């Protein structure tokens, strides 16, 4: 890959870092809708950074596997002291030469039955699998951001309902006190109203505590404190039927795609281990100079050899390696089946959850309407003496419960909708159209896939990339 591509990656990483800094805690930047929560979660997630680094490590495994196909050249310097004692025809001679050697050695694999190539191909499949794992992690990060936003919204609306209920309870207490003063009700009615107010105030305190907890989770998931929320988000595009949702998931979910690449990687490893049972041929050479300290003697030496090796017996290690690779491959195939089943079940569960939440919301809305009418009527009847204070308080509680249930149902419907999107494998920054610098995993891979030497231009591009990543 050219240095231009390396510069593009550096620029992309720098832009990503700049966006991330704009979401750092302490800056007066306020997210007020679910899209802002998505953006903050994507730009500030340490989990995403961790798995991007793991992907870069997998990229380097391809370069390491490729290096096995290239010549290995070493510069060697050795200082040695030898002791020789010879007894020839009753003549004993002793020598203590001190030698200095410097030279170059070269080793080039010529043939290994394709084992090195298979190792490289397996590493490439592992890279593709790790990329899909990164996409799955991205889904988890984005859903956590969405869930954090919805939880803040739920607790904010709950606090508002509880606050309104405190006001209504206070109003009912004043009404009971006024009616008691004129002898229309007893002190028991006043005590009931006082208890209702105290209960409402306690529930409000709990709701505010839950809101603080939700905001703390939002900071953790999104990277900043929430501002005033914009209300219920619009629902994402959803499939028209459960079979359609399952079909989309089987084609798109990154967990399935990752498992498929894992199976192919282990198939290649089995073939590689079998190739190791066969012969290999390598070219070996060295050239250097040996000098003796005791005198001015020096030897210029060099050799070239073509070495053929065929394993005959290695203590059972090679056969065990093949069987181990086969067992690991079989495990990955079973894992693929399990993942496919789990994803299908996850889609079914999410679809059913969305349908149930939608039905619950419709029923809750009707319950709120009816409870509101009932409360207004009972309170009016109480002023005429046809209803007791307890009747009014019970109607008030019924209305409160209906309002809380409606809010919870509406939040659950939105949560279930995004769970369904995630279950299909579609909850990604690119598909959501987020205004973020999308991380491109191919840029780094293209820089390292040909295993550039340390003195090459690509290696210098990599140095700049690592500096941008603050790994230097």
XYZ file of C-alpha atoms in Angstrom, residues 15 29 91 106 156 181 191 269 347 354 359 377 385 410 425-426 442 454:
18
model
C -10.225 12.948 13.081
C -21.807 19.627 24.817
C 53.357 -36.428 20.123
C 20.652 -16.954 4.722
C -37.291 11.674 33.706
C -62.991 22.305 58.974
C -55.063 11.314 57.902
C -5.083 -25.251 9.925
C -34.650 -12.490 16.532
C -41.740 -5.664 20.180
C -49.946 -4.102 22.318
C -65.603 12.042 38.025
C -70.674 13.925 49.234
C -43.616 3.276 25.364
C -27.079 -7.529 12.837
C -28.055 -4.112 11.480
C -8.957 -2.458 5.786
C 11.418 -1.942 8.865
